[in-house]
PDB file of C-alpha atoms in Angstrom:
ATOM      1  CA  MET R 168     133.374  90.901  68.845  1.00 43.00           C
ATOM      2  CA  LEU R 169     136.461  92.623  68.153  1.00 47.00           C
ATOM      3  CA  VAL R 170     138.141  89.401  66.542  1.00 52.00           C
ATOM      4  CA  GLY R 171     134.928  88.923  64.801  1.00 53.00           C
ATOM      5  CA  GLN R 172     135.189  92.660  63.202  1.00 48.00           C
ATOM      6  CA  ILE R 173     138.559  92.048  62.292  1.00 52.00           C
ATOM      7  CA  SER R 174     137.888  88.641  60.489  1.00 56.00           C
ATOM      8  CA  LEU R 175     134.677  89.975  58.816  1.00 54.00           C
ATOM      9  CA  ALA R 176     136.903  92.953  57.665  1.00 55.00           C
ATOM     10  CA  PHE R 177     139.709  90.747  55.984  1.00 58.00           C
ATOM     11  CA  PHE R 178     137.472  88.269  54.625  1.00 60.00           C
ATOM     12  CA  SER R 179     135.541  91.188  52.812  1.00 58.00           C
ATOM     13  CA  TYR R 180     138.508  92.300  51.546  1.00 59.00           C
ATOM     14  CA  LYS R 181     139.699  88.987  50.135  1.00 61.00           C
ATOM     15  CA  LYS R 182     136.808  88.081  49.016  1.00 60.00           C
ATOM     16  CA  PHE R 183     135.744  91.323  47.069  1.00 59.00           C
ATOM     17  CA  SER R 184     139.073  92.993  46.324  1.00 60.00           C
ATOM     18  CA  LYS R 185     138.877  91.510  42.856  1.00 60.00           C
ATOM     19  CA  ILE R 186     135.319  92.051  42.314  1.00 60.00           C
ATOM     20  CA  PHE R 187     135.130  95.731  43.283  1.00 59.00           C
ATOM     21  CA  SER R 188     137.580  98.536  41.905  1.00 59.00           C
ATOM     22  CA  GLY R 189     139.017 100.908  44.566  1.00 58.00           C
ATOM     23  CA  PHE R 190     138.716  97.810  46.953  1.00 59.00           C
ATOM     24  CA  ASN R 191     142.484  97.994  47.747  1.00 65.00           C
ATOM     25  CA  PHE R 192     144.991  99.867  49.683  1.00 64.00           C
ATOM     26  CA  LYS R 193     146.977 101.198  46.686  1.00 60.00           C
ATOM     27  CA  PHE R 194     148.958 104.327  47.724  1.00 53.00           C
ATOM     28  CA  LEU R 195     148.641 106.645  44.726  1.00 57.00           C
ATOM     29  CA  ALA R 196     151.374 109.229  45.574  1.00 55.00           C
ATOM     30  CA  SER R 197     150.320 111.795  43.249  1.00 64.00           C
ATOM     31  CA  LYS R 198     150.105 115.714  43.921  1.00 67.00           C
ATOM     32  CA  GLU R 199     146.137 115.768  43.437  1.00 69.00           C
ATOM     33  CA  ASN R 200     145.731 113.238  45.757  1.00 60.00           C
ATOM     34  CA  LEU R 201     147.985 114.319  48.460  1.00 61.00           C
ATOM     35  CA  THR R 202     146.330 117.954  48.176  1.00 68.00           C
ATOM     36  CA  LEU R 203     142.893 116.562  48.316  1.00 63.00           C
ATOM     37  CA  TYR R 204     144.007 114.428  51.477  1.00 59.00           C
ATOM     38  CA  ILE R 205     145.618 117.578  53.119  1.00 67.00           C
ATOM     39  CA  SER R 206     142.674 119.468  52.381  1.00 69.00           C
ATOM     40  CA  LEU R 207     140.144 117.210  53.955  1.00 61.00           C
ATOM     41  CA  PHE R 208     142.127 116.648  56.817  1.00 61.00           C
ATOM     42  CA  ALA R 209     141.991 120.218  57.559  1.00 66.00           C
ATOM     43  CA  LEU R 210     138.378 120.420  56.943  1.00 64.00           C
ATOM     44  CA  SER R 211     138.102 117.599  59.435  1.00 59.00           C
ATOM     45  CA  LEU R 212     140.204 119.351  61.967  1.00 59.00           C
ATOM     46  CA  PHE R 213     137.884 122.247  61.482  1.00 64.00           C
ATOM     47  CA  GLN R 214     134.997 120.328  61.783  1.00 58.00           C
ATOM     48  CA  SER R 215     136.156 118.078  64.800  1.00 56.00           C
ATOM     49  CA  SER R 216     137.049 121.227  66.660  1.00 58.00           C
ATOM     50  CA  SER R 217     133.704 122.993  66.055  1.00 58.00           C
ATOM     51  CA  ALA R 218     131.773 119.678  67.316  1.00 53.00           C
ATOM     52  CA  TYR R 219     133.819 119.591  70.285  1.00 55.00           C
ATOM     53  CA  ILE R 220     133.242 123.661  71.170  1.00 55.00           C
ATOM     54  CA  PHE R 221     129.807 123.321  70.508  1.00 54.00           C
ATOM     55  CA  SER R 222     129.113 119.752  72.292  1.00 55.00           C
ATOM     56  CA  ALA R 223     127.287 119.803  75.614  1.00 52.00           C
ATOM     57  CA  ASN R 224     128.083 116.230  76.240  1.00 52.00           C
ATOM     58  CA  ASN R 225     131.393 114.806  74.983  1.00 51.00           C
ATOM     59  CA  GLN R 226     131.165 111.373  74.283  1.00 52.00           C
ATOM     60  CA  TYR R 227     134.666 110.422  75.678  1.00 48.00           C
ATOM     61  CA  GLU R 228     134.482 113.237  78.469  1.00 53.00           C
ATOM     62  CA  ASN R 229     133.947 110.331  81.492  1.00 52.00           C
ATOM     63  CA  SER R 230     136.105 107.516  79.952  1.00 63.00           C
ATOM     64  CA  HIS R 231     139.685 106.959  80.574  1.00 77.00           C
ATOM     65  CA  ILE R 232     142.084 107.043  77.551  1.00 79.00           C
ATOM     66  CA  THR R 233     143.720 103.782  77.580  1.00 84.00           C
ATOM     67  CA  ILE R 234     146.378 101.746  75.305  1.00 85.00           C
ATOM     68  CA  PRO R 235     143.238  99.527  73.947  1.00 83.00           C
ATOM     69  CA  LEU R 236     140.772 102.148  73.704  1.00 82.00           C
ATOM     70  CA  VAL R 237     143.659 104.067  71.285  1.00 86.00           C
ATOM     71  CA  VAL R 238     144.554 101.019  69.155  1.00 85.00           C
ATOM     72  CA  VAL R 239     140.762 100.513  68.753  1.00 84.00           C
ATOM     73  CA  LEU R 240     140.005 104.061  67.482  1.00 87.00           C
ATOM     74  CA  LEU R 241     143.047 104.758  65.692  1.00 90.00           C
ATOM     75  CA  PHE R 242     143.565 101.676  63.941  1.00 88.00           C
ATOM     76  CA  ILE R 243     141.006  98.830  64.102  1.00 86.00           C
ATOM     77  CA  ALA R 244     137.839 100.777  63.817  1.00 87.00           C
ATOM     78  CA  PRO R 245     139.143 102.827  60.855  1.00 91.00           C
ATOM     79  CA  LEU R 246     140.435  99.722  59.064  1.00 87.00           C
ATOM     80  CA  TYR R 247     137.281  97.817  59.840  1.00 84.00           C
ATOM     81  CA  GLU R 248     134.850 100.755  59.014  1.00 88.00           C
ATOM     82  CA  GLU R 249     136.332 101.681  55.711  1.00 90.00           C
ATOM     83  CA  VAL R 250     136.663  98.168  54.349  1.00 84.00           C
ATOM     84  CA  PHE R 251     133.105  97.365  55.239  1.00 84.00           C
ATOM     85  CA  PHE R 252     131.598 101.062  54.161  1.00 88.00           C
ATOM     86  CA  ARG R 253     133.980 102.428  51.633  1.00 90.00           C
ATOM     87  CA  GLY R 254     134.755  98.915  50.329  1.00 85.00           C
ATOM     88  CA  LEU R 255     131.912  96.363  50.496  1.00 82.00           C
ATOM     89  CA  VAL R 256     128.840  98.391  50.867  1.00 85.00           C
ATOM     90  CA  TYR R 257     129.807 101.322  48.348  1.00 89.00           C
ATOM     91  CA  GLY R 258     131.111  98.639  46.016  1.00 84.00           C
ATOM     92  CA  LEU R 259     127.491  96.775  46.135  1.00 84.00           C
ATOM     93  CA  ILE R 260     125.735 100.167  45.616  1.00 88.00           C
ATOM     94  CA  LYS R 261     127.864 101.375  43.087  1.00 86.00           C
ATOM     95  CA  LEU R 262     126.994  98.123  41.120  1.00 85.00           C
ATOM     96  CA  LYS R 263     123.493  98.970  41.280  1.00 87.00           C
ATOM     97  CA  PHE R 264     123.815 102.612  40.690  1.00 89.00           C
ATOM     98  CA  LYS R 265     126.536 102.748  38.008  1.00 84.00           C
ATOM     99  CA  ASN R 266     126.918 106.311  37.270  1.00 83.00           C
ATOM    100  CA  GLU R 267     124.968 107.990  39.970  1.00 92.00           C
ATOM    101  CA  THR R 268     128.099 108.587  42.310  1.00 91.00           C
ATOM    102  CA  ILE R 269     126.311 111.242  44.453  1.00 94.00           C
ATOM    103  CA  ILE R 270     123.339 108.578  45.217  1.00 94.00           C
ATOM    104  CA  CYS R 271     126.180 105.911  46.271  1.00 93.00           C
ATOM    105  CA  TYR R 272     127.789 108.531  48.653  1.00 95.00           C
ATOM    106  CA  PHE R 273     124.572 109.431  50.200  1.00 96.00           C
ATOM    107  CA  ILE R 274     123.373 105.866  50.950  1.00 95.00           C
ATOM    108  CA  THR R 275     126.947 104.636  51.990  1.00 94.00           C
ATOM    109  CA  THR R 276     127.102 107.795  54.527  1.00 95.00           C
ATOM    110  CA  PHE R 277     123.583 107.581  55.496  1.00 94.00           C
ATOM    111  CA  LEU R 278     124.367 103.711  56.864  1.00 91.00           C
ATOM    112  CA  PHE R 279     127.886 104.938  58.260  1.00 91.00           C
ATOM    113  CA  CYS R 280     125.712 107.480  60.315  1.00 89.00           C
ATOM    114  CA  LEU R 281     123.566 104.647  61.651  1.00 87.00           C
ATOM    115  CA  ILE R 282     126.356 102.643  63.275  1.00 83.00           C
ATOM    116  CA  HIS R 283     127.589 106.408  64.906  1.00 81.00           C
ATOM    117  CA  PHE R 284     124.262 106.464  66.779  1.00 77.00           C
ATOM    118  CA  ASN R 285     125.764 107.206  70.001  1.00 72.00           C
ATOM    119  CA  SER R 286     126.349 110.873  69.113  1.00 60.00           C
ATOM    120  CA  TYR R 287     122.748 112.127  69.682  1.00 60.00           C
ATOM    121  CA  GLU R 288     122.950 115.733  69.399  1.00 76.00           C
ATOM    122  CA  MET R 289     122.325 117.307  65.716  1.00 77.00           C
ATOM    123  CA  HIS R 290     125.723 119.160  65.374  1.00 77.00           C
ATOM    124  CA  GLN R 291     127.464 115.855  65.877  1.00 80.00           C
ATOM    125  CA  GLN R 292     125.512 113.585  63.653  1.00 84.00           C
ATOM    126  CA  LEU R 293     126.115 116.357  60.698  1.00 86.00           C
ATOM    127  CA  ASN R 294     129.928 116.119  61.597  1.00 85.00           C
ATOM    128  CA  ILE R 295     129.593 112.330  61.070  1.00 87.00           C
ATOM    129  CA  PHE R 296     127.488 112.926  57.855  1.00 91.00           C
ATOM    130  CA  ILE R 297     130.056 115.210  56.390  1.00 89.00           C
ATOM    131  CA  SER R 298     133.032 113.227  57.512  1.00 90.00           C
ATOM    132  CA  GLY R 299     131.220 110.077  55.757  1.00 92.00           C
ATOM    133  CA  LEU R 300     130.952 111.979  52.465  1.00 93.00           C
ATOM    134  CA  MET R 301     134.482 113.114  52.417  1.00 90.00           C
ATOM    135  CA  LEU R 302     135.515 109.254  53.056  1.00 92.00           C
ATOM    136  CA  CYS R 303     133.322 108.548  50.147  1.00 93.00           C
ATOM    137  CA  LEU R 304     134.733 111.302  48.091  1.00 90.00           C
ATOM    138  CA  ILE R 305     138.466 110.369  48.817  1.00 88.00           C
ATOM    139  CA  ARG R 306     137.706 106.964  48.045  1.00 90.00           C
ATOM    140  CA  GLU R 307     136.369 107.709  44.848  1.00 88.00           C
ATOM    141  CA  ARG R 308     138.995 110.061  43.690  1.00 85.00           C
ATOM    142  CA  THR R 309     141.929 107.997  45.077  1.00 84.00           C
ATOM    143  CA  GLY R 310     140.758 104.742  43.895  1.00 84.00           C
ATOM    144  CA  GLY R 311     141.158 102.745  46.756  1.00 85.00           C
ATOM    145  CA  LEU R 312     140.695 102.712  50.917  1.00 88.00           C
ATOM    146  CA  PHE R 313     144.542 103.715  51.936  1.00 87.00           C
ATOM    147  CA  TYR R 314     143.336 107.527  52.100  1.00 87.00           C
ATOM    148  CA  PRO R 315     140.126 107.034  53.718  1.00 91.00           C
ATOM    149  CA  VAL R 316     141.376 104.491  56.243  1.00 91.00           C
ATOM    150  CA  LEU R 317     144.241 107.381  57.152  1.00 89.00           C
ATOM    151  CA  LEU R 318     141.832 110.350  57.257  1.00 89.00           C
ATOM    152  CA  HIS R 319     139.448 108.082  59.351  1.00 92.00           C
ATOM    153  CA  SER R 320     142.107 107.481  61.791  1.00 91.00           C
ATOM    154  CA  ALA R 321     143.294 111.253  61.827  1.00 89.00           C
ATOM    155  CA  MET R 322     139.780 112.191  62.445  1.00 87.00           C
ATOM    156  CA  ASN R 323     139.519 109.374  65.344  1.00 88.00           C
ATOM    157  CA  PHE R 324     142.844 110.863  66.583  1.00 88.00           C
ATOM    158  CA  LEU R 325     141.674 114.553  66.716  1.00 84.00           C
ATOM    159  CA  SER R 326     138.398 113.291  68.729  1.00 81.00           C
ATOM    160  CA  LEU R 327     140.633 111.923  71.229  1.00 84.00           C
ATOM    161  CA  VAL R 328     143.141 114.642  71.512  1.00 83.00           C
ATOM    162  CA  MET R 329     140.305 117.033  71.902  1.00 76.00           C
ATOM    163  CA  LYS R 330     138.923 115.199  74.983  1.00 67.00           C
TER     164      LYS R 330
END
């Protein structure tokens, strides 16, 4: 399954990177991008810690942290999910709703939440929804997928650390 996900992510990137704008991994080191990234990282830290504090059932509570789990959560899942959701899905929705960025954010984020259905508590779903909106915003503002992948990895790291 993991090999399939990685293959799909790279196929999608290769196939659609020339069609959709922002479907790239450009690192745009502007002061505005770095400020946005740091601000959203701080917000995600606050969200993750508040979700952990109020959670009666932490999703990693009974699992052991292993090297394969860390590799998947910090590298593979963020890359795959960002290429798929903020690259392919967002790109397709943006083609349909050209100037309706907010609609694109919400549809992409709703679909992103659907794959994270393992968090049944309302505050966890809200955390995932807000995180999805932040990832869409940073993708749109930076024009690429580098920062969303980095932020997604950082959020997963915080989730592991707060176990």
